[in-house]
Amino acid sequence: MSAPDIDTQVLVVGAGPVGLMLAGELALGGADVVVLERRTGPLTESRASTLHARTMELLDQRGLLEELGTPPAGGPGHFGGTRLDLTTDSPYSGQWKVPQVRTEELLEGWATRLGARVVKGHRLTDLRTAPHTVEATAEAEPGPGGAASALRVRAAYVVGCDGESSTVRGLAGFAFPGRDATRELLRADVADVQVPDRRFERHPGGLAISARGPGGVTRVMVHEYGAPVGREPGPPSFARVADTWRRVTGDDIGGGAPLWLNSFGDALRQASQYRRGRILLAGDAAHHQMPVGGQALNLGLQDAANLGWKLAAEVRGTAGPGLLDSYHAERHPAGRRVLDNIAAQALLLLGGSGTEQVRSLFGELLREPRVRAHLAGTIAGVDVRYAAEPGAHRLVGARVPYLRFGTGTDTAEGPGSSFAALRPGRGVLVDLGGRPTPVLAAVAPWRDGRVDVVAATPEPGGAAPEFTSALLRPDGHVAWADGTVPELEEALRRWFGPAARR
């Protein structure tokens, strides 16, 4: 067999936000990574544009927010069309508007600076697995002479980040159970129209949403109660969008200039497994859901943050037994919870007159602070808590709280916060005790590039810390806090592999 065109440790298929986030995480963790993308250039439409609090935290933990700048706030949130205050305990409460093209530009720049290679204009056509490798074949767009050329890539692992119609998922034989859409929302970005802004405006015949954005472009979304889901290939025609808009609202947008057309339904599917041997799935390739409230994009980015450091450790040979399997064990339940949340929202949002009583009752419940806080945490992604051993500190499995450090960090230019401490992409032992302890001695065998130590004091006047010592995973979740030294050593072995020989 001839040599492949590209040899790499990890092949990521799909250069959307999830694939690029994963590529950056892998490269940060020391893995050689190639990203394969069928598009030849950047997006020309807006697509997903909402970033939630947990995603903003992840960007901060990688030092990307300064480059991104301060995006505009996305206004009030909602649950199934009912207004919802998204205030949480995050420093990035609320929702933030960032066009997907800008998110991709940011993440691609970061990943390539770290050494990831992005190969565009190639469509995956075949995957073949061997005991220690996966070989992928991709076809390039036909050249000037009309003939398409093939590219062969050999990798230790392949990750499908190629969307809801994932080629990787199909070629690798992943089961994708669930249900098809029974309701549909039509969407269009239209220039040269004048319609009032509408926020989840319910009419006798359907639901209408419209908002005028930068550059005078208006985004319209419309659902007609009882209308069948369109089965035509590709996006809906503008004539169909305009006719539906007129029937629901009485307004005529037919004279506008459509810039982008799209539709999405309430289909709900999730891969039974996120890993099959050397092939894994992340983002919409692993779960297909209605993109209500921006949760789909954010769920996928959080998949990437969970998987990247684990797969990098696997290919570097430093992972302990079961580390890579913990990706499915943690993210599949997290995905299922979000999908159930979205299914409930889809029923409230697109249901007809038969749901009005439920909507009214739900509106009353949202006035209860605990109900509001629970739903806001779910949508923002800040309430994700991975499984912990019985009796563990209440922070174990949860995301690390934002904590600013005062003087006394272990280096002159030590990190200024618990988020900044995670920027190298390694584990971190944060000790706030102010003096050497057995905890610091216990972590020494892992201070070979796998785990950093930050000995610091909390910033005066800041929030009271919830721990004295805590071990943080590279994805910002707490692996151990204020337990015994043997428990710390067990957490170190579980998440960062065997101790180095002394």
XYZ file of C-alpha atoms in Angstrom:
502
model
C 0.000 0.000 0.000
C 1.343 3.433 -0.904
C 2.127 5.963 1.774
C -0.680 8.367 2.688
C -0.488 12.010 1.676
C -0.751 13.114 5.327
C 0.236 11.303 8.523
C -1.084 12.730 11.776
C -2.118 11.712 15.252
C -5.675 13.091 15.100
C -7.824 13.912 12.088
C -10.727 16.245 12.839
C -13.402 16.288 10.128
C -15.214 19.618 9.992
C -13.840 23.139 10.471
C -16.877 24.670 12.079
C -16.588 26.115 15.591
C -16.590 22.679 17.269
C -13.919 21.194 15.003
C -11.699 24.249 15.348
C -12.137 24.387 19.120
C -11.209 20.716 19.315
C -8.183 21.246 17.063
C -6.944 24.027 19.326
C -7.429 21.926 22.453
C -5.572 19.007 20.881
C -2.681 21.159 19.696
C -2.473 22.871 23.084
C -2.224 19.421 24.635
C 0.722 18.490 22.415
C -1.055 16.426 19.750
C -0.387 16.644 16.017
C -3.751 17.447 14.419
C -5.150 17.979 10.934
C -8.593 19.442 10.237
C -10.385 18.469 7.023
C -13.075 20.808 5.695
C -15.167 20.583 2.541
C -15.701 24.351 2.307
C -13.018 26.304 0.489
C -13.522 29.598 2.307
C -15.247 31.236 5.262
C -18.970 31.277 5.858
C -21.010 33.796 3.941
C -24.033 33.645 6.274
C -24.471 34.307 9.980
C -25.728 30.923 11.278
C -25.280 30.415 15.028
C -24.469 33.681 16.772
C -25.180 33.232 20.495
C -22.479 32.396 23.029
C -23.548 31.530 26.557
C -21.743 32.054 29.857
C -19.946 28.696 30.004
C -18.557 29.122 26.491
C -17.290 32.589 27.382
C -15.597 31.075 30.427
C -13.888 28.490 28.222
C -12.638 31.222 25.896
C -11.308 33.137 28.911
C -9.583 29.971 30.159
C -7.708 29.844 26.855
C -6.876 33.556 26.773
C -9.051 34.269 23.726
C -11.374 36.950 25.055
C -8.894 39.791 24.619
C -8.639 38.965 20.923
C -12.405 38.572 20.621
C -13.045 41.894 22.332
C -16.240 42.602 24.220
C -19.090 41.268 22.096
C -22.479 42.933 22.334
C -24.849 41.507 24.896
C -27.555 39.367 23.355
C -30.438 40.837 25.306
C -32.820 38.855 27.489
C -32.924 35.115 27.207
C -35.977 32.921 26.866
C -37.257 29.440 27.526
C -39.557 28.290 24.759
C -40.395 31.888 23.913
C -41.046 32.993 27.511
C -38.647 35.658 28.712
C -35.952 34.283 31.049
C -33.324 36.217 32.992
C -30.030 34.386 32.342
C -28.191 35.794 35.360
C -25.889 33.154 36.875
C -22.821 33.080 39.117
C -20.567 33.431 36.054
C -18.583 36.605 35.357
C -20.122 36.326 31.863
C -23.795 36.139 32.805
C -26.294 36.564 30.035
C -25.746 35.798 26.362
C -23.359 37.322 23.868
C -23.758 37.919 20.140
C -20.839 36.782 17.998
C -21.416 35.884 14.329
C -20.312 32.331 13.601
C -17.870 33.551 10.961
C -16.089 35.547 13.693
C -16.071 32.576 16.090
C -14.532 30.408 13.388
C -11.955 33.065 12.520
C -10.951 33.360 16.195
C -10.688 29.616 16.784
C -8.915 28.861 13.493
C -6.299 31.514 14.212
C -5.726 30.082 17.696
C -5.541 26.470 16.521
C -3.146 27.186 13.641
C -0.877 29.280 15.843
C -0.582 26.218 18.065
C 0.362 24.063 15.067
C -2.892 22.580 13.819
C -3.171 22.227 10.035
C -6.463 23.040 8.287
C -7.001 21.476 4.851
C -9.974 22.993 3.029
C -11.815 22.080 -0.136
C -11.870 18.316 0.563
C -14.909 16.105 1.141
C -14.547 12.917 3.197
C -15.580 9.842 1.197
C -14.175 6.818 3.021
C -12.876 5.606 6.400
C -10.983 2.373 6.956
C -9.915 1.245 10.413
C -6.912 -0.885 11.324
C -5.738 -2.051 14.767
C -3.697 1.090 15.417
C -4.788 3.605 12.767
C -7.665 4.975 10.725
C -7.209 5.842 7.058
C -9.443 8.513 5.567
C -9.960 9.327 1.908
C -11.221 12.720 0.797
C -11.956 14.117 -2.624
C -10.972 17.628 -3.622
C -13.206 19.803 -5.735
C -12.605 19.151 -9.448
C -9.686 21.102 -10.863
C -9.533 23.088 -14.099
C -9.311 19.894 -16.099
C -12.526 18.566 -14.564
C -11.030 15.624 -12.630
C -11.294 15.445 -8.842
C -8.176 14.444 -6.910
C -8.113 12.235 -3.830
C -6.309 12.896 -0.549
C -5.392 10.097 1.881
C -4.857 10.815 5.561
C -3.663 8.283 8.131
C -4.342 9.068 11.790
C -4.377 7.332 15.135
C -7.857 8.777 15.807
C -10.583 10.480 13.790
C -13.189 12.818 15.283
C -16.332 13.722 13.383
C -17.283 17.363 13.915
C -19.090 17.493 10.598
C -22.618 18.405 11.627
C -26.016 16.802 11.882
C -25.614 14.947 8.570
C -22.183 13.689 9.627
C -20.317 11.641 7.043
C -18.027 10.302 9.770
C -20.998 9.050 11.768
C -22.452 7.310 8.740
C -19.229 5.731 7.506
C -18.296 4.492 10.992
C -21.726 2.974 11.637
C -22.764 4.925 14.736
C -26.383 4.368 15.767
C -28.302 7.668 15.818
C -31.679 6.983 17.416
C -34.390 9.571 17.953
C -37.171 11.152 15.936
C -37.541 13.284 12.839
C -39.004 16.782 12.848
C -42.768 17.256 13.052
C -42.649 21.072 13.288
C -40.488 23.543 11.384
C -39.310 27.139 11.712
C -38.420 28.956 8.489
C -35.616 31.506 8.697
C -34.240 34.181 6.363
C -31.919 37.180 6.435
C -33.533 39.795 4.204
C -32.357 43.203 2.996
C -34.578 46.063 1.845
C -37.602 45.278 4.029
C -39.306 47.331 6.705
C -41.082 45.211 9.304
C -41.475 45.841 13.034
C -39.296 43.927 15.462
C -41.177 40.975 16.868
C -40.078 38.865 19.834
C -41.860 35.501 19.810
C -45.073 37.113 18.613
C -47.890 34.582 18.632
C -50.663 34.934 16.056
C -53.739 32.765 15.522
C -51.986 31.004 12.671
C -48.428 30.775 13.910
C -45.336 32.284 15.486
C -43.336 35.237 14.097
C -39.948 36.631 15.086
C -38.109 39.518 13.423
C -35.195 41.735 14.316
C -33.270 44.312 12.320
C -29.534 43.764 12.626
C -26.327 45.521 11.575
C -26.239 46.847 8.047
C -30.002 47.051 7.778
C -30.482 43.304 7.360
C -33.611 41.873 8.995
C -33.763 38.336 10.246
C -37.228 36.815 10.078
C -38.346 33.480 11.502
C -41.813 32.066 11.111
C -43.721 28.909 12.009
C -47.219 28.130 10.758
C -49.223 25.934 13.110
C -50.070 22.586 11.590
C -47.973 23.118 8.443
C -46.139 20.019 7.189
C -42.371 19.942 7.399
C -40.840 20.805 4.046
C -39.158 17.908 2.279
C -37.448 19.773 -0.556
C -33.676 19.375 -0.706
C -31.672 22.347 0.479
C -33.027 25.527 2.044
C -36.614 26.710 1.539
C -37.379 29.083 -1.297
C -37.814 32.740 -0.436
C -41.278 32.568 -1.967
C -42.213 29.916 0.607
C -40.836 32.003 3.490
C -42.588 35.145 2.273
C -45.924 33.361 1.716
C -45.791 31.791 5.182
C -44.863 35.158 6.737
C -47.814 36.824 5.004
C -50.298 34.150 6.125
C -49.130 34.352 9.751
C -48.551 38.122 10.156
C -50.383 39.787 7.276
C -47.149 41.600 6.282
C -45.548 41.392 2.843
C -41.774 40.851 2.693
C -41.804 39.487 -0.855
C -40.136 42.604 -2.255
C -37.047 42.160 -0.060
C -33.705 40.741 -1.131
C -32.997 37.368 0.520
C -29.376 36.995 1.641
C -29.651 33.653 3.417
C -32.396 31.059 3.705
C -32.608 28.250 6.202
C -35.065 26.097 8.096
C -34.837 23.951 11.164
C -37.231 21.579 12.814
C -37.736 19.894 16.161
C -35.920 16.677 15.216
C -34.187 15.096 18.195
C -31.445 12.497 17.852
C -28.368 11.466 19.815
C -25.639 8.967 18.983
C -25.831 5.902 21.215
C -22.057 6.091 21.599
C -19.735 9.053 21.253
C -16.797 6.703 20.682
C -16.353 3.579 18.585
C -12.748 2.507 18.953
C -10.576 5.066 17.187
C -13.471 7.150 15.868
C -15.303 9.714 17.991
C -18.069 12.274 17.499
C -18.556 15.792 18.872
C -21.044 18.608 18.383
C -23.983 18.172 16.017
C -22.433 14.976 14.664
C -23.147 13.459 18.091
C -26.511 15.127 18.762
C -29.110 16.743 16.525
C -31.487 19.192 18.132
C -33.454 22.315 17.344
C -31.018 25.254 17.706
C -33.303 27.156 20.048
C -31.622 29.806 22.188
C -28.156 29.029 20.838
C -27.759 25.903 22.956
C -26.664 23.625 20.102
C -23.459 25.540 19.316
C -22.532 25.934 22.970
C -23.170 22.269 23.728
C -20.788 21.302 20.912
C -18.038 23.664 22.062
C -18.269 22.135 25.519
C -17.939 18.653 23.954
C -14.699 19.833 22.360
C -13.346 21.235 25.620
C -14.024 17.926 27.373
C -12.547 15.730 24.644
C -9.494 17.707 23.541
C -7.192 17.315 26.550
C -8.186 13.667 27.033
C -7.476 12.665 23.429
C -4.209 14.647 23.465
C -3.105 12.716 26.570
C -4.072 9.454 24.858
C -1.935 10.076 21.777
C 0.963 11.366 23.923
C 0.855 8.153 25.942
C 0.245 9.838 29.298
C -3.443 8.960 29.743
C -4.493 6.617 32.485
C -6.841 3.680 31.843
C -10.356 4.782 30.933
C -9.565 8.480 30.452
C -10.733 8.575 26.835
C -13.854 6.558 27.668
C -14.787 9.216 30.212
C -15.618 11.499 27.270
C -18.735 9.486 26.446
C -19.486 8.828 30.111
C -19.554 12.567 30.854
C -20.796 14.201 27.689
C -23.543 11.778 26.663
C -25.635 12.474 29.818
C -24.870 16.194 29.529
C -26.080 16.119 25.935
C -29.192 14.132 26.829
C -30.124 16.693 29.461
C -29.818 19.575 27.003
C -31.786 17.680 24.350
C -34.620 17.083 26.821
C -34.529 20.782 27.711
C -34.702 21.747 24.036
C -37.563 19.309 23.357
C -39.599 20.997 26.087
C -38.792 24.412 24.621
C -39.770 23.297 21.118
C -43.183 22.190 22.392
C -43.772 25.533 24.122
C -42.409 27.553 21.213
C -44.049 25.824 18.263
C -47.134 24.341 19.873
C -50.443 25.833 18.819
C -53.388 27.004 20.883
C -53.409 23.733 22.812
C -50.284 24.780 24.688
C -51.509 28.165 25.926
C -52.486 26.891 29.372
C -49.112 25.231 29.778
C -47.359 28.408 28.682
C -49.355 30.460 31.166
C -48.526 28.109 34.036
C -44.885 28.022 32.975
C -44.755 31.814 33.007
C -45.931 31.765 36.634
C -43.293 29.212 37.592
C -40.536 31.321 36.061
C -41.288 34.015 38.624
C -40.000 31.639 41.312
C -36.280 32.421 41.893
C -35.206 28.785 42.208
C -36.985 27.796 38.998
C -35.468 30.719 37.115
C -31.979 29.998 38.441
C -32.268 26.298 37.569
C -33.270 26.935 33.954
C -30.783 29.776 33.506
C -27.963 27.507 34.702
C -28.988 24.792 32.260
C -29.188 27.106 29.251
C -25.952 28.913 30.170
C -24.147 25.586 30.621
C -22.786 26.553 34.041
C -24.624 23.852 35.978
C -22.883 20.877 34.321
C -21.562 18.609 37.049
C -19.764 15.386 36.215
C -20.038 12.356 38.465
C -18.022 12.341 41.700
C -17.301 9.753 44.371
C -19.734 9.666 47.317
C -18.571 11.975 50.086
C -16.412 14.125 47.799
C -16.293 17.902 48.217
C -19.375 19.504 46.723
C -17.277 21.212 44.016
C -15.866 17.957 42.613
C -17.244 17.475 39.094
C -18.473 21.070 38.859
C -16.778 23.868 36.953
C -14.195 25.837 38.915
C -15.551 29.075 40.423
C -14.032 32.306 39.151
C -11.580 33.445 41.811
C -9.166 36.356 41.539
C -5.769 35.891 43.159
C -4.018 38.564 45.214
C -0.318 38.709 45.965
C 1.606 35.588 46.819
C 1.415 33.547 43.651
C 4.246 31.054 43.319
C 5.864 33.005 40.465
C 6.397 36.723 40.006
C 4.041 36.728 37.032
C 1.644 34.091 38.247
C -1.905 33.868 36.908
C -4.311 36.481 38.163
C -7.340 34.193 38.452
C -8.506 30.602 38.567
C -9.450 30.943 34.871
C -6.088 32.362 33.818
C -4.309 29.495 35.588
C -5.823 27.120 32.998
C -4.443 28.875 29.902
C -1.494 26.484 29.358
C -4.025 23.635 28.942
C -2.622 21.549 31.804
C -4.059 20.427 35.107
C -3.653 22.892 37.970
C -3.312 22.357 41.715
C -4.475 25.599 43.341
C -3.394 25.964 46.963
C -4.673 28.907 49.000
C -3.103 27.802 52.278
C -0.169 30.174 51.989
C 2.544 27.708 52.977
C 3.965 24.343 51.816
C 1.642 21.457 52.668
C 1.542 17.686 52.141
C -0.803 18.455 49.272
C 1.949 20.255 47.369
C 4.354 17.395 48.029
C 1.827 14.849 46.754
C 1.479 16.528 43.369
C 5.254 16.683 42.732
C 5.430 13.450 40.601
C 2.943 14.996 38.141
C 4.783 18.322 37.794
C 6.457 17.099 34.620
C 4.296 19.138 32.275
C 1.002 17.500 33.207
C 0.023 19.506 36.298
C 1.007 23.019 37.358
C 0.891 24.355 40.914
C -0.412 27.777 41.851
C 0.110 28.731 45.483
C -1.757 31.971 45.996
C -3.917 34.065 48.253
C -7.399 35.219 47.289
C -7.765 38.838 46.226
C -8.709 40.966 49.246
C -12.329 41.978 49.179
C -13.227 39.343 46.585
C -15.593 36.442 46.915
C -14.723 34.024 49.703
C -13.085 30.909 48.253
C -14.995 27.641 48.521
C -11.839 25.559 48.953
C -8.342 25.698 50.404
C -6.784 23.346 47.851
C -8.289 22.110 44.590
C -7.107 20.078 41.603
C -8.460 21.435 38.327
C -8.760 19.521 35.072
C -7.647 21.294 31.876
C -11.312 21.843 30.937
C -11.923 23.816 34.128
C -13.795 21.165 36.108
C -12.767 20.316 39.653
C -11.178 16.873 40.052
C -10.484 17.051 43.819
C -10.903 19.597 46.590
C -9.968 19.660 50.282
C -9.857 15.890 50.631
C -7.172 13.582 51.912
C -3.758 13.194 50.287
C -4.540 9.595 49.186
C -7.732 10.901 47.529
C -5.676 13.572 45.757
C -3.179 10.982 44.510
C -6.040 8.826 43.223
C -7.509 11.829 41.365
C -4.097 12.612 39.881
C -3.700 9.038 38.613
C -7.238 8.960 37.236
C -7.062 12.210 35.290
C -3.340 12.614 34.576
C -1.947 9.087 34.401
C 0.692 7.275 36.461
C 3.102 9.202 38.662
C 6.474 9.920 37.124
C 9.311 7.826 38.445
C 11.453 9.673 40.943
